[in-house]
Amino acid sequence: MGAGHSHALYVHEHSVVHRMAPQAKLVAALGMVVSIAITPREAVWAFGFYAAVIAGLTGVSRIRPGFLAVRLLAVAPFVLFALFIPFIATGETTEVLGITVSVDGLWGTWNILAKALLGASVSILLTATTEIPDIIRGLSILRVPALFISITTFMIRYLELIADELGRMRVAMTARGYDPRWISQARPIASSAGALFVRSYERGERVHAAMLARGFTGEMPMPSTEAIDRSQCAGVLMLVVLFAGTAIVALVAT
Amino acid sequence: MSGVIDIRGVEYSYPDGRKVLNGVDLAIAAGERVAILGPNGGGKTTLALHLNGILQPHAGTITVSGVPVAEEHYREVRRMVGLVFQDTNDQLFMPTVREDVAFGPMNLGLTDEALDQRVDAALEVVSGAEFADRPPHHLSGGERRRAALATVLSMEPEVLVLDEPTSGLDLAARRELILTLADLPMTQLVITHDLPLALELCPRSVIMNGGRLVADVTTGDLLEDLDLLAENRLELPYGFDRSTDHPGL
Amino acid sequence: MTVIAMHAPDGFLEAGTAVVTGLISLVVIGVALRQSREQLKDKAIPLAGITAAFIFAAQMFNFPVAAGTTGHLLGGALAAILLGPSVGAIIVTIVVVVQALAFADGGLTALGYNILNMAIVPAYGGYAVFRLIRRMFPSTAGGVVGATGIAAWASVVMAAVAFSIQWLFGASAPVAFDTVFGAMVGVHALIGIGEGIISALAVGAVLASRSDLVYGAQDLDTAQLAESKVGTRTFVIGGMLVALVFAAVVSQFAVGNPDGLEKVAEDRGFIDSAEEHSLGDFIFADYATDGISNEALSLGVAGIVGTVVTLLVAYGLFMGVRETRTRDPASV
């Protein structure tokens, strides 16, 4: 999963979804994943409905289905685990293609697969249509504590820089013929991790000095706090009600 | 002489006891442009960090426009002295250039229109409007340097202190920066190893070595004094030294 | 080598468990934020922010395991030992949150248990183990490095234990607790070896260049730091053997027949006394308790390891609070 972290998933487009306020998208995404998570697994129709709406949103966002599919591979380890369940699970068994599996286990597999894939699709849609600084801004508008927001903002700002430094260290090591295959050869990697920490910490101190030099007092100054833009409430509300309503109907019906 | 910057008997040691500043006296008049030259470890950057109270001297005093650099005046002093750090990635810590340029004025309490005016004016000086809304790590070295300058210009400082402003710049970007700096009216202290930059921008040069000022001369005279340059590990670019013959000329 | 307990997707545990772990995480992170502010003062934002970027990057550090396969660092214990447990917990939390929100890595409804397992348990639990082990080791750079190795290994195992216990309460599929516990903790006891070695060597490298930056070694003076000989090689090999034996024993649970343990439990009369568990039927997920060959024993083990991990995390939290209070602010 390491490689996936190094770049954002944003897809540059000009769709309605891209233009939505980030806080609206955050609320919508959260409402959708919570609804998906609480839907009972027997309500197969509900998951079909969610999938249809998400597919529709993907189309409106002009995200290629292939992009979504590739990004969904991030949940692969859990899918593997889910596929294993029928064989290690307990309870009543049945035969599928001549193999004895647990009935309850099959439901378990379905449950994890459906929820993990749908939930991840919602997250991928959110990140594909919202740039990282906007996500952070959305969190701030949704009243996530300021200290948490400030630290996160700095992390995002310096992430690429530090990842680049890491990359240069690795290139420098490879250029001198370092190609480790066993943990016993890992010392240079660990040392470079230590060196990278020292560099990061020292950069933190220099940035702090640069902040003090411009009148920093310990709190990040905030430009006049943005009020929550309610113009997009209708769309968000519709999505959340649609998903939550489905989840509730499914809960009652099963 | 009492100048806009008045440094008297300033001493400073690192936490491990090593002395970096060993009695520095320097007065700089309003509107002067002074180059601070000297070898690495000579105390140039340490002195710069004293000018707006990031570091506190262990002995001696510093005043800026008559205001002592002391804790009760930090707010005022930090408005008056704009410090541009050597590494632009230390200077530019916000998600976009515009937010970075607004950081200083916001700390001074500016908001809304007054803030926007400050930010736009500072960006205008460095011709930075076109990269204002981009994240700093997507800028070229020259753009980053100009953005870094704008982050202190927005505080409308009386003194600019620039640490190695031309390091890492290509020749065109260096030229643009020099032209921008030459147009600015405020007092400037330029820490540099770039002697042609010193000659072009600063009529006066001081050399710091071993934690003290060892020379305070006109830049023109300095460049003639090859012994003084050599003593302080300074060197003109090859071919600029007129006193010897060069096979290539 | 993928770590299953980490970055869990939506729906992996039942909603109730997601809500409870979410509340626990929220409270602990609230405390940790306050601690970080107290510890780092006005440097909190740039220092925590940039070191969080370091931890994010450190998770991209692929290190060799064997025959060219690679693993990668999780960094919870490393962050806690370098920066203190509270700052460590905060920055790993931020990494986990940003991975979920901006990189679609880990479910949004799974954030509660993902933060608990990846940030809170490794940082506070790992730091508690670090402190306890350091008392047994000499006060030298070598002692700090050795304690880091054990703490980082233990932090990964504790994360796996935490996940297994959560499975006991919120299993979403009919897999018995024994199986999950045995497989999870067994696999992570192996994965943890890499985490331990890399973390220890990384702390060693920082001690060699800027020892003042290692939070967990600030009580040492220059002379103590100069002494580093603890016989790293012997130590590493010994540690690996212990970890392997541990993994082998624990994974017996996955097989479902921990004969040795059962015998011990019978001999002590532990099984009889723990036989009544009507309450257990109510709180534990049916799935996690179905099909366990000896329910009382399994729940007993779950109770004991769960309590140990909880106590360690609580001890780490306590250490974080106390050290922040007593530490001279100027030295940070």
Tab-separated table of C-alpha atoms in Angstrom, chain A residues 133 153-154 156-158 160-161 203 206-207 209-217 219-224, chain B residues 52 54 78 81 83 85 87 89-95 100 103-104 106-107 112 136-138 151-152 155:
chain	number	residue	atom	x	y	z
A	133	PRO	CA	-6.547	21.803	0.509
A	153	THR	CA	-2.323	21.822	6.664
A	154	PHE	CA	1.398	21.855	7.442
A	156	ILE	CA	0.102	18.423	3.435
A	157	ARG	CA	2.341	21.385	2.561
A	158	TYR	CA	5.560	19.527	3.417
A	160	GLU	CA	5.774	16.242	-1.188
A	161	LEU	CA	8.996	17.976	-0.148
A	203	ARG	CA	12.943	22.249	9.062
A	206	ARG	CA	13.348	26.934	10.800
A	207	VAL	CA	9.742	27.274	9.666
A	209	ALA	CA	11.495	30.958	13.094
A	210	ALA	CA	10.134	32.162	9.750
A	211	MET	CA	6.659	32.297	11.283
A	212	LEU	CA	7.857	34.243	14.333
A	213	ALA	CA	9.627	36.673	12.011
A	214	ARG	CA	6.245	37.530	10.549
A	215	GLY	CA	4.517	38.095	13.869
A	216	PHE	CA	3.286	34.546	14.668
A	217	THR	CA	2.036	34.242	18.255
A	219	GLU	CA	-2.302	30.626	16.846
A	220	MET	CA	-2.800	30.482	13.110
A	221	PRO	CA	-4.502	33.711	12.068
A	222	MET	CA	-7.786	32.955	10.324
A	223	PRO	CA	-9.179	35.155	7.601
A	224	SER	CA	-12.772	36.054	8.486
B	52	ASN	CA	13.752	40.858	14.831
B	54	ILE	CA	14.150	35.314	16.826
B	78	ARG	CA	8.758	42.244	13.460
B	81	VAL	CA	12.116	44.233	9.912
B	83	LEU	CA	13.419	38.710	7.189
B	85	PHE	CA	15.130	33.167	4.843
B	87	ASP	CA	15.485	28.324	1.978
B	89	ASN	CA	10.600	26.266	1.562
B	90	ASP	CA	11.056	27.533	5.117
B	91	GLN	CA	9.617	30.923	4.225
B	92	LEU	CA	6.623	29.650	2.272
B	93	PHE	CA	4.724	27.365	4.626
B	94	MET	CA	1.103	27.995	3.655
B	95	PRO	CA	-0.906	26.046	1.061
B	100	ASP	CA	1.506	33.053	2.700
B	103	PHE	CA	0.094	35.537	6.944
B	104	GLY	CA	2.150	38.505	8.217
B	106	MET	CA	-3.106	38.876	9.424
B	107	ASN	CA	-0.838	38.574	12.453
B	112	ASP	CA	-10.966	41.902	4.731
B	136	PRO	CA	4.563	26.993	-3.428
B	137	HIS	CA	6.022	23.606	-4.352
B	138	HIS	CA	4.663	23.993	-7.864
B	151	THR	CA	5.550	37.591	2.155
B	152	VAL	CA	7.562	40.265	3.968
B	155	MET	CA	4.064	43.799	6.166
